[in-house]
mmCIF file of C-alpha atoms and ligand atoms in Angstrom:
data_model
loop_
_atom_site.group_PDB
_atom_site.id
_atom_site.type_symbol
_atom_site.label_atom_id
_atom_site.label_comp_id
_atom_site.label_asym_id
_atom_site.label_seq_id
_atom_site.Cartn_x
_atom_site.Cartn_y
_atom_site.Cartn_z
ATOM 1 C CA UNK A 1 3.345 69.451 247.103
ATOM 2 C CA UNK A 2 5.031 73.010 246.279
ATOM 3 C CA UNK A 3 4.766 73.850 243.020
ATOM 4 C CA UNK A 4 7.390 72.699 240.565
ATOM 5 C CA UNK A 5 10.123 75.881 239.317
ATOM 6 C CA UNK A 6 9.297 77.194 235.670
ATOM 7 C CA UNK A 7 11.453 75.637 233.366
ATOM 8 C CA UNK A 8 13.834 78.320 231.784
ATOM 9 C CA UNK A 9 16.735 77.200 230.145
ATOM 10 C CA UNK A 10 16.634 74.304 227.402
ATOM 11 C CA UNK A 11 19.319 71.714 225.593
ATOM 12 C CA UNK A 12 19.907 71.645 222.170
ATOM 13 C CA UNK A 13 21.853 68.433 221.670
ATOM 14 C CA UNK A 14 23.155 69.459 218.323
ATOM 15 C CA UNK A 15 26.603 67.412 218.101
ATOM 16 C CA UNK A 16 25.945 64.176 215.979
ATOM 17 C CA UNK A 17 27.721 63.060 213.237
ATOM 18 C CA UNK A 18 24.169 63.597 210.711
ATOM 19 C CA UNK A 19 25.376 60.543 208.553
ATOM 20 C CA UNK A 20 21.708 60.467 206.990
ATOM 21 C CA UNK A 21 22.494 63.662 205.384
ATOM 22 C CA UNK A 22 26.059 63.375 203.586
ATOM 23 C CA UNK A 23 27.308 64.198 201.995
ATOM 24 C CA UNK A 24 25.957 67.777 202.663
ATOM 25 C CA UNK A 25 26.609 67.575 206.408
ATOM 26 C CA UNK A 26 30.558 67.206 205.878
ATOM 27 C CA UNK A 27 30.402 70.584 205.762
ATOM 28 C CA UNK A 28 26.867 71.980 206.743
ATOM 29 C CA UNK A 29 25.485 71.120 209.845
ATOM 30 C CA UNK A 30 22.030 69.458 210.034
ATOM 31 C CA UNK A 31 20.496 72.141 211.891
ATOM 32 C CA UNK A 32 21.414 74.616 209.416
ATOM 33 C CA UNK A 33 20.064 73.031 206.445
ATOM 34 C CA UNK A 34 16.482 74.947 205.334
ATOM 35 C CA UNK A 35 12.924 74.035 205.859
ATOM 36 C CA UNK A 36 11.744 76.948 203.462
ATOM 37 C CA UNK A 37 13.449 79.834 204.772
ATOM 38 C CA UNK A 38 14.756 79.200 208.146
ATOM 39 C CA UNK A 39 17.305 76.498 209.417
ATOM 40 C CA UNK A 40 16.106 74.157 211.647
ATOM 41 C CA UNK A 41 17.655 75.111 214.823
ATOM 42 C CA UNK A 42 15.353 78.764 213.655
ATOM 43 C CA UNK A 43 11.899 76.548 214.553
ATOM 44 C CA UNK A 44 13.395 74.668 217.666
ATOM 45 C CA UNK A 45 14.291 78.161 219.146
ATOM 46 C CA UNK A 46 11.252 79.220 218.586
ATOM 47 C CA UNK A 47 9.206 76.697 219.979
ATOM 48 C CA UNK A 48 11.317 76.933 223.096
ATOM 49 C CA UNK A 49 10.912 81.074 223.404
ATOM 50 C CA UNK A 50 7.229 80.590 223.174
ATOM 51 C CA UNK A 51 7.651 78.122 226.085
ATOM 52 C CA UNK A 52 9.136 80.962 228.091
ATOM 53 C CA UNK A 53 12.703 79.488 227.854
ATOM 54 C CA UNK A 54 15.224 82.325 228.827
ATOM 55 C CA UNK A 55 18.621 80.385 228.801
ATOM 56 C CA UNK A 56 19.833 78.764 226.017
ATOM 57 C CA UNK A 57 22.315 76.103 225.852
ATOM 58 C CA UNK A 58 23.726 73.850 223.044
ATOM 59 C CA UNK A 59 25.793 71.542 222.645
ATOM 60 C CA UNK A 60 27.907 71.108 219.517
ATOM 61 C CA UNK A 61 31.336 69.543 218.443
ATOM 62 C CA UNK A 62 33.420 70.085 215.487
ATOM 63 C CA UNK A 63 32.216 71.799 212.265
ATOM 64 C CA UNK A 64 29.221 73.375 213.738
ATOM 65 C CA UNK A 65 31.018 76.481 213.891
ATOM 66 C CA UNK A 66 28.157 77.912 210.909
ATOM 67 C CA UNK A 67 25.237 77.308 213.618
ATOM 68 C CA UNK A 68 27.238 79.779 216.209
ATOM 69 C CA UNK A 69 27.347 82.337 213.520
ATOM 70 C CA UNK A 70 23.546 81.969 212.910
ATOM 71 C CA UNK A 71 23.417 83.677 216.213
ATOM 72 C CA UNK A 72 25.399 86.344 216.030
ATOM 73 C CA UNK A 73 24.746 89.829 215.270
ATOM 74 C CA UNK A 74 25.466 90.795 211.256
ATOM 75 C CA UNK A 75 26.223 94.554 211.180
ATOM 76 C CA UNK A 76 27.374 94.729 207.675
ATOM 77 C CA UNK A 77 24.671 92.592 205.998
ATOM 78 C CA UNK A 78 21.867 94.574 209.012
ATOM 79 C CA UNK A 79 23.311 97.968 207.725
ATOM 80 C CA UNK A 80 23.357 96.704 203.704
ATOM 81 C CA UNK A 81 19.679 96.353 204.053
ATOM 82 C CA UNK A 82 18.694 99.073 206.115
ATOM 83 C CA UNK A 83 20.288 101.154 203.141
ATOM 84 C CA UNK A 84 18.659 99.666 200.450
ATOM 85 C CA UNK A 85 14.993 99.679 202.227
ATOM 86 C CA UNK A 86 14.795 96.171 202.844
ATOM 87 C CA UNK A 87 13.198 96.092 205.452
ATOM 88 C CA UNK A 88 11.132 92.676 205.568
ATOM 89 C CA UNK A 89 14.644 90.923 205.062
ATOM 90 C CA UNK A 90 15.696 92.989 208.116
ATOM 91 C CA UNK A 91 13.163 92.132 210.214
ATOM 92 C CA UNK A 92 13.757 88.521 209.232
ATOM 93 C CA UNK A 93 17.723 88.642 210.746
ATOM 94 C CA UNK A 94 16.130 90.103 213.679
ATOM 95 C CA UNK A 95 14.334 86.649 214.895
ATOM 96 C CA UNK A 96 17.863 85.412 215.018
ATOM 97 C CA UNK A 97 19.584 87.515 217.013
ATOM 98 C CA UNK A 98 20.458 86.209 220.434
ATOM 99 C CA UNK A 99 21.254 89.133 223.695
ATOM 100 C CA UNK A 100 24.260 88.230 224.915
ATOM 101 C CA UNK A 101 24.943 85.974 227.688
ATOM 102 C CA UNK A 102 21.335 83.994 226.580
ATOM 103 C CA UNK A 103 22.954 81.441 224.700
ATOM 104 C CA UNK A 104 26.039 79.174 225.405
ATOM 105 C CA UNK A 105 27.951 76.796 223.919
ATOM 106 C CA UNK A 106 29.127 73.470 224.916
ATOM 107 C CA UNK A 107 31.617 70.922 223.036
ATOM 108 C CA UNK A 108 30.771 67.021 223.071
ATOM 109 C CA UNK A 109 34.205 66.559 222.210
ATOM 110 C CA UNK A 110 32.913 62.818 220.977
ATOM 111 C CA UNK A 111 29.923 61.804 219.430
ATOM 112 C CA UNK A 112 29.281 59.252 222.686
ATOM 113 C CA UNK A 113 25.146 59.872 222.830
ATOM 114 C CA UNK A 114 22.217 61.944 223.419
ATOM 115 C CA UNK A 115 22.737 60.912 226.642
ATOM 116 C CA UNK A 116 26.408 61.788 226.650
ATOM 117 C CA UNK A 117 25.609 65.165 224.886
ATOM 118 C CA UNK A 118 23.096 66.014 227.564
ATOM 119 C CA UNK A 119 25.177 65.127 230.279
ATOM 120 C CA UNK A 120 28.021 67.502 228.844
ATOM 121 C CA UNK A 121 25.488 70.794 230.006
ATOM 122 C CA UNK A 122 25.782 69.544 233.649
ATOM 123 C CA UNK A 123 27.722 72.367 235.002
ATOM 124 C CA UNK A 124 25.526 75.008 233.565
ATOM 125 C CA UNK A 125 22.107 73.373 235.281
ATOM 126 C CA UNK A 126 21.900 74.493 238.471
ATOM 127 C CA UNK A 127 21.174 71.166 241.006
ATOM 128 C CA UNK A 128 17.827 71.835 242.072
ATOM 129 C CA UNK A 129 16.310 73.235 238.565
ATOM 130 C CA UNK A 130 14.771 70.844 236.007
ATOM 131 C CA UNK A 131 15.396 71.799 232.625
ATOM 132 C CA UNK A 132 13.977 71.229 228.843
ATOM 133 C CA UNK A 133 15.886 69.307 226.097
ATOM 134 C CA UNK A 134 14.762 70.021 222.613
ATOM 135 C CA UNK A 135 15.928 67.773 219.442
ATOM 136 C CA UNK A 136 16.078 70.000 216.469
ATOM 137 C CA UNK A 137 15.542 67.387 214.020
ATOM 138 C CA UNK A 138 12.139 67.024 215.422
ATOM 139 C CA UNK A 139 10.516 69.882 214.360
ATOM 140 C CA UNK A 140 6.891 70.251 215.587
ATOM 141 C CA UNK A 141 3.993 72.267 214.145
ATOM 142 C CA UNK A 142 1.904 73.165 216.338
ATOM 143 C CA UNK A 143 -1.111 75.780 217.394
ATOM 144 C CA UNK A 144 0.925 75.714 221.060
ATOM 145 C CA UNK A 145 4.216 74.988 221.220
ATOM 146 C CA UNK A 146 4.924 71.391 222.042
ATOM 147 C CA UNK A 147 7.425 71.956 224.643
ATOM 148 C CA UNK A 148 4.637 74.813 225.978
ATOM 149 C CA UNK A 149 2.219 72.141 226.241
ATOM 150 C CA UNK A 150 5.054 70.391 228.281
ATOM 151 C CA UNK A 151 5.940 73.352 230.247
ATOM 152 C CA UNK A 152 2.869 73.803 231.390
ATOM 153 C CA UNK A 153 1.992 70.033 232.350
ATOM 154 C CA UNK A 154 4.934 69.559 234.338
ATOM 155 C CA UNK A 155 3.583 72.839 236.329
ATOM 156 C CA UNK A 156 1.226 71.133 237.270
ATOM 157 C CA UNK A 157 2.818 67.210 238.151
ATOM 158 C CA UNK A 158 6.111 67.764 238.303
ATOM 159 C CA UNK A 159 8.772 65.145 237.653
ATOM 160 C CA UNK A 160 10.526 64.007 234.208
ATOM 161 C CA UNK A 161 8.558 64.056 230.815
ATOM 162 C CA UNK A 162 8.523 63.037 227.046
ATOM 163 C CA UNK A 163 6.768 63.816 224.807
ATOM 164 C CA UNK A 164 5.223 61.100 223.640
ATOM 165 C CA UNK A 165 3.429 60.063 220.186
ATOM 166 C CA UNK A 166 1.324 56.764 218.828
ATOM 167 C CA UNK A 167 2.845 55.312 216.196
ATOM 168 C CA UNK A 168 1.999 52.657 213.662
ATOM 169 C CA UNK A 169 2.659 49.013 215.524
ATOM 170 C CA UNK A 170 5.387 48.601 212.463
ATOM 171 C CA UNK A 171 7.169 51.385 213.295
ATOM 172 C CA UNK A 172 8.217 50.616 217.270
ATOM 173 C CA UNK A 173 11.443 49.085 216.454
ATOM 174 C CA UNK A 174 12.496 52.624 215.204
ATOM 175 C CA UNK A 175 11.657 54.094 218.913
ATOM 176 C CA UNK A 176 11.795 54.441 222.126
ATOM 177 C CA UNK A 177 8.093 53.090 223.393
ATOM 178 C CA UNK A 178 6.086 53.980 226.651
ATOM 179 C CA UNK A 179 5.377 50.999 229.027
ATOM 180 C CA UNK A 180 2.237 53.004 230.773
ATOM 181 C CA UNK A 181 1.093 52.550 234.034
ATOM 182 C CA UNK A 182 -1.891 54.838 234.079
ATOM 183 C CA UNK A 183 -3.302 57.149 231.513
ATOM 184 C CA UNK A 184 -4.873 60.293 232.002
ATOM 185 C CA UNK A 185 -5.712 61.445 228.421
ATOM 186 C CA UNK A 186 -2.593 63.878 227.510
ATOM 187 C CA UNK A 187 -0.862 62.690 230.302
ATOM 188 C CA UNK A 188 0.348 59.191 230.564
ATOM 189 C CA UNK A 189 2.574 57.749 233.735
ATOM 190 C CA UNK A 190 4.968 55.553 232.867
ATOM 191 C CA UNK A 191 6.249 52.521 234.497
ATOM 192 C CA UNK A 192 8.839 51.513 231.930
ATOM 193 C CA UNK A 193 10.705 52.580 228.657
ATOM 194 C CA UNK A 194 11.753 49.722 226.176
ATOM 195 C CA UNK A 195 14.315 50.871 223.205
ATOM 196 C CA UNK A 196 12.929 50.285 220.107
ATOM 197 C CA UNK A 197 10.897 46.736 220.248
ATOM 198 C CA UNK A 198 9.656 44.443 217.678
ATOM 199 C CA UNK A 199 5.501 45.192 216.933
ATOM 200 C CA UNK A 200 5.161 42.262 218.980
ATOM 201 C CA UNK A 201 7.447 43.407 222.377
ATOM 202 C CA UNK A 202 5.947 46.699 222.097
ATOM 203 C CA UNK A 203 4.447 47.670 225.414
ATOM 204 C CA UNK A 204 2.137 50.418 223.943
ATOM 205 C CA UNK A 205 2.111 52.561 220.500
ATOM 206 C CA UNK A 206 3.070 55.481 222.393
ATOM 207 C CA UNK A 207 6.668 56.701 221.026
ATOM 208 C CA UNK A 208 9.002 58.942 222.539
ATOM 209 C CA UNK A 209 9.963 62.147 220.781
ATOM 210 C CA UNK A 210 12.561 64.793 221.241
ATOM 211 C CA UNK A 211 10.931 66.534 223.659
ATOM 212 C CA UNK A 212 12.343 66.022 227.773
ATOM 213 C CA UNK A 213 12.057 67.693 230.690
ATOM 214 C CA UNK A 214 14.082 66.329 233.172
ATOM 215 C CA UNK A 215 15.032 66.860 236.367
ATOM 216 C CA UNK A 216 18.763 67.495 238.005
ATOM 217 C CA UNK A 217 18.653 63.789 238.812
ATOM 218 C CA UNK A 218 18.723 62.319 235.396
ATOM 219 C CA UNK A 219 21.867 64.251 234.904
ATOM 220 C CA UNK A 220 23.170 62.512 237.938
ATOM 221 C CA UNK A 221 21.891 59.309 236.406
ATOM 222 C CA UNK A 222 23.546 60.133 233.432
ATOM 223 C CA UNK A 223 27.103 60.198 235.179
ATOM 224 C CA UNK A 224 26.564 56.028 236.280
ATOM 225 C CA UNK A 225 24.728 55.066 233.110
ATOM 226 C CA UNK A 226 26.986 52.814 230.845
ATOM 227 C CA UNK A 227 27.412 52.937 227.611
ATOM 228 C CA UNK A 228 24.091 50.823 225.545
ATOM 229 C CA UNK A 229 23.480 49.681 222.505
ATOM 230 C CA UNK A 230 25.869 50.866 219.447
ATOM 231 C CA UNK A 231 28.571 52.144 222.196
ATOM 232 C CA UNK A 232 26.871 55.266 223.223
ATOM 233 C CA UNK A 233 25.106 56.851 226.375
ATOM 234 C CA UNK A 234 21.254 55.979 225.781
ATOM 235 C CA UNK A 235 19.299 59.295 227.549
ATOM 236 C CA UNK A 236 16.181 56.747 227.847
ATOM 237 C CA UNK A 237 18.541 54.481 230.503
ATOM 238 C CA UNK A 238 18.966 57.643 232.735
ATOM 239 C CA UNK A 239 15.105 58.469 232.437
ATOM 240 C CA UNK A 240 14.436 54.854 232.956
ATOM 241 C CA UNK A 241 16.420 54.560 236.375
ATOM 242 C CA UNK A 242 14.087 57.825 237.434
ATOM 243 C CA UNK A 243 11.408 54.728 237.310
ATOM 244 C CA UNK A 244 13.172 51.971 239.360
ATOM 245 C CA UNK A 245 13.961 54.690 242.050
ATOM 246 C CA UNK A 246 10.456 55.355 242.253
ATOM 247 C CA UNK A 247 10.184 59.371 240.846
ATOM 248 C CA UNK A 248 7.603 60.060 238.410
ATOM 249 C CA UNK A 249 8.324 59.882 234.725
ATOM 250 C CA UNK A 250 5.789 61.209 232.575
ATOM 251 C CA UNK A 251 4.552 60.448 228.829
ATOM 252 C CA UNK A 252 2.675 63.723 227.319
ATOM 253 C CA UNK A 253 0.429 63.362 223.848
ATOM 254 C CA UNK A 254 1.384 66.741 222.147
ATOM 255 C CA UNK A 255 -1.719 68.327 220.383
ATOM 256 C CA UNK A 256 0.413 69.002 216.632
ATOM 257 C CA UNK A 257 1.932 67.493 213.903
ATOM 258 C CA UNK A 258 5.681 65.947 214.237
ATOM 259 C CA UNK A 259 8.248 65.911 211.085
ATOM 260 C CA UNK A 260 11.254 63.521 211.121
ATOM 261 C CA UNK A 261 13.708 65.998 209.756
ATOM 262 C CA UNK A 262 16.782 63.450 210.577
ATOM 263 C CA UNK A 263 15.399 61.285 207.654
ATOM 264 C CA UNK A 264 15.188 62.357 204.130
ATOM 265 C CA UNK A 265 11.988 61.495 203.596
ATOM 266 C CA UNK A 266 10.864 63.385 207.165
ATOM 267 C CA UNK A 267 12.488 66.546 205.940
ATOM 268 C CA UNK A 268 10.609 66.744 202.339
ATOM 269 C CA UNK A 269 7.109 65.905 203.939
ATOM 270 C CA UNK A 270 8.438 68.737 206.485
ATOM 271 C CA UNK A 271 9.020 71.246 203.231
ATOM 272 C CA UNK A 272 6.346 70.886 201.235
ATOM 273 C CA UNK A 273 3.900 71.454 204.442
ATOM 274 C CA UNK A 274 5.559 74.269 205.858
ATOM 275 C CA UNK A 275 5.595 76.057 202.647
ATOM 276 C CA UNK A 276 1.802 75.287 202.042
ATOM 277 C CA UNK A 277 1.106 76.857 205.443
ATOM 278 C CA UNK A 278 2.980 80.050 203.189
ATOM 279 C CA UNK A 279 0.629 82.442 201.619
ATOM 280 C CA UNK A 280 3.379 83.572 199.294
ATOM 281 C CA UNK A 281 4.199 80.439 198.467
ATOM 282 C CA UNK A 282 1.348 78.171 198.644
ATOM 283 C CA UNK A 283 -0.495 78.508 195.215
ATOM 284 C CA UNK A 284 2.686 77.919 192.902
ATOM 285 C CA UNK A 285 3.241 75.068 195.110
ATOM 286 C CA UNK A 286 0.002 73.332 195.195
ATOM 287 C CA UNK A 287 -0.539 73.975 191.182
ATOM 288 C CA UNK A 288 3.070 72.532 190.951
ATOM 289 C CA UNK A 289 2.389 69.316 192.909
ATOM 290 C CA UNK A 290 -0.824 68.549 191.497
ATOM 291 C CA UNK A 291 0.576 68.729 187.678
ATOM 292 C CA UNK A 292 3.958 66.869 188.941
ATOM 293 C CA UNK A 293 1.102 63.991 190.322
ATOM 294 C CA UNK A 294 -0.744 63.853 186.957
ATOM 295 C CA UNK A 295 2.307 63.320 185.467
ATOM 296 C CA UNK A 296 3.462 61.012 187.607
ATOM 297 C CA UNK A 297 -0.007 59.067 187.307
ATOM 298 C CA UNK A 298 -0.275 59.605 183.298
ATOM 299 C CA UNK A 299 3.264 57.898 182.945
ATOM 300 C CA UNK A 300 2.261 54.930 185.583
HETATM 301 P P1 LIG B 401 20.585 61.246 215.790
HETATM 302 O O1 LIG B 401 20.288 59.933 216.347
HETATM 303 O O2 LIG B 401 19.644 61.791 214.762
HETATM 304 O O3 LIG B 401 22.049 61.220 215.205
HETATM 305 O O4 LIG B 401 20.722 62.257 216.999
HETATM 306 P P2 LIG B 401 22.764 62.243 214.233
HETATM 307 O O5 LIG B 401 24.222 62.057 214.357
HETATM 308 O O6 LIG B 401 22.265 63.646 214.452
HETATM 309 O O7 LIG B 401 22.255 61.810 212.783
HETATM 310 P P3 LIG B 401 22.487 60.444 211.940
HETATM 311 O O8 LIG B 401 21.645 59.401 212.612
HETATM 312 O O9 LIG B 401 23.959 60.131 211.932
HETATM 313 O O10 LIG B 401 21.986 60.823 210.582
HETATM 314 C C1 LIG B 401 19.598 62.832 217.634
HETATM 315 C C2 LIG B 401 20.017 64.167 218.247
HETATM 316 O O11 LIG B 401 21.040 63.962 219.224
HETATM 317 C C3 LIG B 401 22.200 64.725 218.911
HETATM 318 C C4 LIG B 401 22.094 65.003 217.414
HETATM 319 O O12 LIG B 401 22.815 66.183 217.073
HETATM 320 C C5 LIG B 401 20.592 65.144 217.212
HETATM 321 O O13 LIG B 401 20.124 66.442 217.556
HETATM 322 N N1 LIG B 401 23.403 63.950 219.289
HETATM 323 C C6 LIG B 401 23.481 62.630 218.961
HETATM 324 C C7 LIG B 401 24.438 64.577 219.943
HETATM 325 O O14 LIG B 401 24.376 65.791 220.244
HETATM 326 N N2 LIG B 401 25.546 63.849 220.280
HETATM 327 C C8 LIG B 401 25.645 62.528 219.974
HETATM 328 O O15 LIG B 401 26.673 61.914 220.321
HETATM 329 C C9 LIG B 401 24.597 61.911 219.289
#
């Protein structure tokens, strides 16, 4: 078998609607809000430049015009702080700064999917190169970066790939769940994907995250998959037909910790433990939570 291509460009799907979030996403788009300091679209970037991800492509739709600015260069506010010695603040802007012709911009025009939104990058995938989708609202801590970890497995198998997570048997119904055919430890091959079963349906405990790489025929997948449950273009029925026509489809346990930052209660958890990872911010933090929980237990 030759050796599969290095994956270099990735898909941020960043187009919903963020419902959980209103009202603050009528107007501010869920990858902007802050975990600490940084907006979460800052962490998925990230985690895809560590991955050795040169191209980067994402797809928005209406009001998301604040997370193309992120990008863009700032000479004003760059030459404000340069003047006034702030230099740690300028170094900060600098992470966000994107060389041109890295980075492009695709409209879902409607909010059809994560399958649809995927399928809206086709023309900028070449047909023989797999390629990385990354979920924002999943944001990963992790020693190596998850979609690294990824990177670096499908090197070595080839094919399409999750990343993949056990979960509680009470929480299946709330994802997409691994039917596996043979596991290898990290790696699991998969022989079928069921949408969000009942504890009892549930093939396995092994959940699907927001972590793909897929190959240039799950885009052409995409184009005869029909629309699923709730109306829109399921990404999991284009992976699953990979299956049924007999290509590998991979599971892979990611060695970190995974936040939920579409829920509420995901994004808190996701604040308070990236800001204890802070060493400027850790100590007021910790002696705030642990007097907020004696509180809390003195007035139970
Ligand atoms: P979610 O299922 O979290 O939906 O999408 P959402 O609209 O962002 O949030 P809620 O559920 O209304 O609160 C998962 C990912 O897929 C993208 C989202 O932007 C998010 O990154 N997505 C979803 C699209 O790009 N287009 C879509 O049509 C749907």
């Amino acid at each position: 078998m030759t050796e599969p291509k290095r994956i270099t460009k990735a898909v941020f799907p960043v187009a919903g609607l963020g419902t959980r979030f209103l009202p603050a996403t009528k107007s501010v788009p869920k990858e902007i809000m802050t975990l600490v300091d940084r907006p979460l679209i800052q962490y998925a970037i990230e985690e895809a430049r560590e991955a050795g991800i040169e191209e980067f492509i994402f797809v928005t739709s209406r009001g998301k015009s604040a997370l193309e600015d992120y990008f863009d260069e700032s000479p004003i506010l760059e030459a404000s702080l340069k003047a006034k010695g702030k230099l740690d603040a300028l170094e900060a802007l600098k992470e966000t700064n994107m060389p041109s012709g890295q980075i492009a911009y695709i409209r879902q025009h409607q909010a059809r999917g994560l399958g649809h939104a995927v399928w809206c990058a086709r023309r900028l995938i070449s047909p023989d190169e797999s390629f990385a989708v990354i979920l924002p609202d999943d944001v990963i801590s992790a020693e190596t970066s998850c979609l690294k970890q990824m990177v670096d497995a499908h090197q070595e198998i080839g094919g399409s790939m999750v990343a993949a997570m056990e979960v509680p048997s009470k929480e299946t119904s709330s994802y997409g769940i691994l039917d596996v055919n043979e596991d290898m430890g990290s790696l699991v091959s998969v022989k079928g994907m069921v949408e969000k079963p009942a504890a009892e349906k549930a093939p396995s405990n092994l959940a699907v995250i927001g972590r793909y790489i897929l190959t240039p025929e799950v885009l052409k997948n995409l184009e005869k998959t029909e629309e699923g449950s709730g109306g829109e273009i399921q990404l999991t029925d284009a992976i699953a037909r990979e299956i049924v026509e007999g290509r590998g489809v991979y599971g892979y346990r990611f060695q970190g910790e995974r936040f939920d930052c579409g829920s509420k209660a995901g994004f808190l958890q996701a604040t308070v433990a990236f800001a204890l990872e802070r060493a400027d911010l850790r100590d007021e933090l910790r002696l705030f939570l642990h007097e907020r929980m004696a509180m809390e237990q003195a007035a139970e």
